[in-house]
Coordinates of C-alpha atoms in Angstrom, one line a residue:
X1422 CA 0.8 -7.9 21.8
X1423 CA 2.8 -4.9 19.9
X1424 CA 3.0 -5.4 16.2
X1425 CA 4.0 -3.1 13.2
X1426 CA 2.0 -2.7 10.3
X1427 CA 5.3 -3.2 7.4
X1428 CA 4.2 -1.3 4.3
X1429 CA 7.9 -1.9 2.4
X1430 CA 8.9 1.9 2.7
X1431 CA 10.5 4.3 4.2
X1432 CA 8.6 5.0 6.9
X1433 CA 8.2 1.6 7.8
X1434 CA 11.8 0.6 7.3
X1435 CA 12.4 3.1 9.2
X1436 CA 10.5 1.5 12.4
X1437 CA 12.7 -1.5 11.5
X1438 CA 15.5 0.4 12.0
X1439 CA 14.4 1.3 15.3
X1440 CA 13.3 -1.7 17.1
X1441 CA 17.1 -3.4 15.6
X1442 CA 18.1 -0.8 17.5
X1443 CA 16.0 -1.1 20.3
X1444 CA 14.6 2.5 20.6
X1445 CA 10.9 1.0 20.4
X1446 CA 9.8 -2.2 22.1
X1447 CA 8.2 -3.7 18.5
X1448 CA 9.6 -7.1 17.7
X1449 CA 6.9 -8.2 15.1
X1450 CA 6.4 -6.5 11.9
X1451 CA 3.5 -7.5 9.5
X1452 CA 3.4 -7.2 5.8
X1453 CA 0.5 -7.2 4.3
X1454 CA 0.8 -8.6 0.7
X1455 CA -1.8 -7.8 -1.7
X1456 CA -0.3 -10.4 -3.8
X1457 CA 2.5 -11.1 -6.5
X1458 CA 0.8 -9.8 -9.3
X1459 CA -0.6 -6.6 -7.5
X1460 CA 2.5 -5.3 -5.4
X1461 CA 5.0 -3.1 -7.1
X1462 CA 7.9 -5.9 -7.7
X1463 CA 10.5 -3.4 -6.3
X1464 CA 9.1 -3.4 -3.2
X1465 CA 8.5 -7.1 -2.8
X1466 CA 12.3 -7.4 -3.4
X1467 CA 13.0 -5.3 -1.0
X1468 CA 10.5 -7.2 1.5
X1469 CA 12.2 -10.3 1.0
X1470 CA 16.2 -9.4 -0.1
X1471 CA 16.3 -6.8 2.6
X1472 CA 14.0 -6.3 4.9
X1473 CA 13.5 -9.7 6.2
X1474 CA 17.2 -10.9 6.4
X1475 CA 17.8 -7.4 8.4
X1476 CA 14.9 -8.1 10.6
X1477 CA 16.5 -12.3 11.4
X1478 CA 19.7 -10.9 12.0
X1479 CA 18.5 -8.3 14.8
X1480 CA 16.1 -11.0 16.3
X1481 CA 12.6 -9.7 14.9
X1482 CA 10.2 -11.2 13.1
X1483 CA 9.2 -9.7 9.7
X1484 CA 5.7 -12.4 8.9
X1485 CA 4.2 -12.0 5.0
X1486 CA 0.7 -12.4 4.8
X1487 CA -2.2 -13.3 2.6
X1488 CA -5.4 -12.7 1.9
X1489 CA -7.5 -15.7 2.6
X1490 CA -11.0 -16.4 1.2
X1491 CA -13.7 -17.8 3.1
X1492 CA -12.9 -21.6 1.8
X1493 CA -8.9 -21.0 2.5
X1494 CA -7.9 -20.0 -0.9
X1495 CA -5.4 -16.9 -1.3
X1496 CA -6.5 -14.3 -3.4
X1497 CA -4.7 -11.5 -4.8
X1498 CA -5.9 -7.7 -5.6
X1499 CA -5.5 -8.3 -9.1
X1500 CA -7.4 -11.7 -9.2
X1501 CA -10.2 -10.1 -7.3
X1502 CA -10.4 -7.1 -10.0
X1503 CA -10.8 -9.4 -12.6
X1504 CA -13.4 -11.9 -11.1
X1505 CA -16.1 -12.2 -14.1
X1506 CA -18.7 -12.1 -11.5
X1507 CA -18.1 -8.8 -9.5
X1508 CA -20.0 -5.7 -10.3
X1509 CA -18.3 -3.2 -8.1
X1510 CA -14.3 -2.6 -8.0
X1511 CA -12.4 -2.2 -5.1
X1512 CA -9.7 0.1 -5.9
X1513 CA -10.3 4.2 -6.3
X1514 CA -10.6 4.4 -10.1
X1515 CA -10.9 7.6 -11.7
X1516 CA -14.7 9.0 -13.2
X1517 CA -15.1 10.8 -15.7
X1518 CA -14.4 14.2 -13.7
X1519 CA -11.2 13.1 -12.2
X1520 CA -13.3 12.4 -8.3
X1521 CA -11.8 8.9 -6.8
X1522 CA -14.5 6.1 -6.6
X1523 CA -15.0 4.2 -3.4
X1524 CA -12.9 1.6 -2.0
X1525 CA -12.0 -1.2 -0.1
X1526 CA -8.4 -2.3 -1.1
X1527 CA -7.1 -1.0 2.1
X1528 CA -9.4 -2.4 4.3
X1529 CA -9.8 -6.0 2.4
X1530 CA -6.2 -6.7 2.0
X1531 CA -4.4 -4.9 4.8
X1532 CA -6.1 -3.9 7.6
X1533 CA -8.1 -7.2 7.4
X1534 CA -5.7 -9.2 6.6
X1535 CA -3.3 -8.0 9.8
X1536 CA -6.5 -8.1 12.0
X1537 CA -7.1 -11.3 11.0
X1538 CA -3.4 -12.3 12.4
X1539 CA -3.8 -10.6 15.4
X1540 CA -7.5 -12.4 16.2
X1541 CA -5.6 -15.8 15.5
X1542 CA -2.8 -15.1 17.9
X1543 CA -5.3 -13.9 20.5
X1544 CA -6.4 -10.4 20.4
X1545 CA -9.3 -9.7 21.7
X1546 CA -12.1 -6.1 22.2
X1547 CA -11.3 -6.5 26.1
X1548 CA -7.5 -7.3 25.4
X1549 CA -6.5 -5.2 21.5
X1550 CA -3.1 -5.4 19.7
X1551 CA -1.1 -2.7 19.5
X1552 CA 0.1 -1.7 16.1
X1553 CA 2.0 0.7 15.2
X1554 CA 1.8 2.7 12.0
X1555 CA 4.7 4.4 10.2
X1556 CA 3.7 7.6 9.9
X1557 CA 5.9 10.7 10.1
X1558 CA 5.5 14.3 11.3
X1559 CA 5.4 15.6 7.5
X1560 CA 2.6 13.5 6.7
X1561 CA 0.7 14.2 10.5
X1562 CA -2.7 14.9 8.5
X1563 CA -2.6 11.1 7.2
X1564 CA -2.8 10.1 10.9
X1565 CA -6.0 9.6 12.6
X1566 CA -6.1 7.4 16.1
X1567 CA -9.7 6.4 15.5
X1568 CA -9.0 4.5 12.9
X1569 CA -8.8 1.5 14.6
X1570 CA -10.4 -1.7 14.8
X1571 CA -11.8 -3.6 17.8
X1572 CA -9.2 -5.5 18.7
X1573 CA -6.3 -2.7 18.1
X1574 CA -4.6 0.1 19.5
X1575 CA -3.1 1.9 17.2
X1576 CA 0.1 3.8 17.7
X1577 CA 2.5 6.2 15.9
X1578 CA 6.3 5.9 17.0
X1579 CA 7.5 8.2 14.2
X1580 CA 5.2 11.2 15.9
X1581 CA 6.2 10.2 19.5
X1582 CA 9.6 10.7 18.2
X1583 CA 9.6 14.0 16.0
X1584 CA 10.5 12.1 13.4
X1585 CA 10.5 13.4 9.5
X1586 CA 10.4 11.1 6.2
X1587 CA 13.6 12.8 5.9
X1588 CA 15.1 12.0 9.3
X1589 CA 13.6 7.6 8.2
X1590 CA 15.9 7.9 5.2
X1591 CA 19.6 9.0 7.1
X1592 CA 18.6 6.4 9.7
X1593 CA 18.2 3.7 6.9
X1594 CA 21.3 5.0 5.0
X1595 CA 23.6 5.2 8.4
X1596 CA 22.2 1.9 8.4
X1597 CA 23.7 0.4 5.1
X1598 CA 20.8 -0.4 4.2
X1599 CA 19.2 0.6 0.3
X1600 CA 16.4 3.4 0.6
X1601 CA 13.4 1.7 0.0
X1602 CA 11.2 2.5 -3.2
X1603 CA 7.6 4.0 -2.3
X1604 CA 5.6 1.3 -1.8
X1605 CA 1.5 0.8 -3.5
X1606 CA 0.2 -1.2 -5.9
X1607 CA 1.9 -0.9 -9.4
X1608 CA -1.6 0.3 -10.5
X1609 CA -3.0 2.4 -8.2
X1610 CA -5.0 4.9 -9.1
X1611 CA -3.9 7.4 -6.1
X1612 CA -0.5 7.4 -8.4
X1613 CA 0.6 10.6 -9.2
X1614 CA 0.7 11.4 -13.2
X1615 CA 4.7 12.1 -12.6
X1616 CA 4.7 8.6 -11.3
X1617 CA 2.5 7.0 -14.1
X1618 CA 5.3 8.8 -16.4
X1619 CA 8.6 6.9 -14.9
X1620 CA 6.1 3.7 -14.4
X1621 CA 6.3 3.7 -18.2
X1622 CA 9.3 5.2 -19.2
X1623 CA 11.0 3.0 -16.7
X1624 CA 9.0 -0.2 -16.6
X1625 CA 6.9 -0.3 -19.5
X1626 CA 5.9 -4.3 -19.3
X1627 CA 4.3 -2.9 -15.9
X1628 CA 2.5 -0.3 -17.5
X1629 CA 1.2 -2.1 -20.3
X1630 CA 0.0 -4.8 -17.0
X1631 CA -1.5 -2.0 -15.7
X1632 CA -3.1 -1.0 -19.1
X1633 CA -4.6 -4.1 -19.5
X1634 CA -5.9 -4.3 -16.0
X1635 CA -7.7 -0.8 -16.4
X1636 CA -8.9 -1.6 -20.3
X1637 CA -11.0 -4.9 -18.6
X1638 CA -12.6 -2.7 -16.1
X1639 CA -14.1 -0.4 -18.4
X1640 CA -15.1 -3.1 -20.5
X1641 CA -16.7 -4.5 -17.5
X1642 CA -18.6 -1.2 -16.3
X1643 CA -19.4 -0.8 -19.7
X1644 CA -21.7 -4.2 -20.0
X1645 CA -23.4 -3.2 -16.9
X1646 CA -24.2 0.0 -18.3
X1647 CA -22.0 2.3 -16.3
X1648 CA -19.6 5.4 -17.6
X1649 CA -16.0 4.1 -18.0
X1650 CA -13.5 4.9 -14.9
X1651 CA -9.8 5.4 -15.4
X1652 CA -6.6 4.9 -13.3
X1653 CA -5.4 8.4 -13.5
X1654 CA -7.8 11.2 -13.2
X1655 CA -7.3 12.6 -17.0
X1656 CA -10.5 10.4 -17.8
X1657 CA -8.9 8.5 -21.3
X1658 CA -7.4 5.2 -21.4
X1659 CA -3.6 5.0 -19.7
X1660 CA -2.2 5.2 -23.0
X1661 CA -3.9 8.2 -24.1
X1662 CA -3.3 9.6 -20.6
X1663 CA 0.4 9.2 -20.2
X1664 CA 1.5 9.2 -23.8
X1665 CA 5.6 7.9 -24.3
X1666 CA 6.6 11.4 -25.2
X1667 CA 5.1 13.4 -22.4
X1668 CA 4.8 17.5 -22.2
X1669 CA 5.6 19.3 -18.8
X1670 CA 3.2 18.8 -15.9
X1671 CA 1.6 21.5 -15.1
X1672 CA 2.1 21.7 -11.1
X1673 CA -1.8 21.3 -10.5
X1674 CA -1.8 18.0 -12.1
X1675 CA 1.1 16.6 -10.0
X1676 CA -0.2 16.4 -6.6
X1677 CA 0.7 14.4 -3.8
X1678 CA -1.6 10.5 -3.5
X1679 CA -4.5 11.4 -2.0
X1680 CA -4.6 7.9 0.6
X1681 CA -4.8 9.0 4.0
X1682 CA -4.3 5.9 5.7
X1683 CA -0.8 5.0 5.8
X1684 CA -1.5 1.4 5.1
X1685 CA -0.2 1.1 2.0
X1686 CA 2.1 3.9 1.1
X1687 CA 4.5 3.9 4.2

């Protein structure tokens, strides 16, 4: 079994690309939705307005998947953020000194969620999926073949082929295809303060969603007695953070996302 873990980006797309083409032998690609309300919308259009018409007209199968609780009920990122009950929170907010909490995101609504899919359909410790990660030779620190679970092989066409991000985005335009917006969670906290800037210059109903989303955290870590934690690292409220008439960025607060993975941002 040879599978690609879709994130909705370049990278990714880029993968596409090349098993249309048949330059790799992957004919399955898996998108791991962390749901509706959690997935930047751009990229969920491009999932299902691009991506998976190109992938039925070249014969491959592009598959969306859910997060399933124990009892069979979907849940998204957000919903799980939000649960009155829970006393931790999954994503990497921001403390007070700018350091990325712990998380689980990643693991909870990707790579379990695709390993879960590759169980059902029969992989196995003795006999592992191979899945194949879009990472490219600009980003080789973000790959790390230990990363993998049990019942999976993971693999890294992009490398094999001295490939660059920029070399994924001629292929997709010789394509005809639309360049495909980064793609993460319109709230994540790995966003870079540049991006929380267009996020509400550009969307601002999205950044007042994610506004809301961080102001009931802190309310939350707040009643169980615990500092406040932020989305970016400027430790204030969004609003106070990225203010609508913004200053220059000093370069040292613009740096790259700091996820590693490449689950999510590819």
């Amino acid at each position: 079994m040879k599978v690609v873990s879709y994130g909705g980006g370049v990278q990714s797309t880029a993968l596409l690309v090349l098993a249309a083409q048949e330059r790799i032998s992957y004919r399955t690609f898996l998108f791991a939705n962390v749901g509706d309300d959690s997935e930047h919308p751009a990229t969920l259009r491009y999932v299902h307005e691009v991506a998976k018409p190109y992938a039925a007209a070249h014969g491959l199968r592009l598959e969306v998947l859910e997060r399933r609780r124990r009892d069979g009920r979907t849940e998204t990122l957000r919903q799980q953020l939000l649960r009155p009950e829970s006393r931790s929170i999954p994503i990497p907010v921001r403390m007070s000194n700018g350091a990325p909490g712990r998380r689980s995101c990643t693991a909870n609504f990707k790579i379990k969620v695709i390993g879960r899919w590759l169980r059902e359909h029969g992989a196995t410790s003795t006999h592992p999926a191979t899945v194949a990660i879009g990472i490219s030779v600009d980003e080789l620190h973000r790959a790390n073949r230990r990363r993998s679970e049990p019942h999976e092989s993971i693999e890294y066409p992009l490398l094999d082929l001295g490939l660059r991000r920029t070399d994924c985005v001629q292929m997709i335009e010789d394509t005809g295809l639309p360049v495909p917006p980064k793609s993460a969670c319109y709230f994540c906290p790995f966003k870079t303060i540049k991006a929380w800037q267009e996020l509400r210059r550009n969307e601002p109903d999205l950044f007042a969603q994610a506004a809301d989303l961080e102001a009931a955290l802190i309310e939350r870590r707040l009643s169980l007695g615990k500092d406040p934690a932020y989305l970016t690292r400027r430790g204030v409220p969004l609003g106070q953070a990225i203010p609508e008439t913004a200053a220059p960025l000093p370069l040292a607060d613009d740096r790259d996302a700091d996820c590693d993975s490449g689950w999510c941002m590819t």
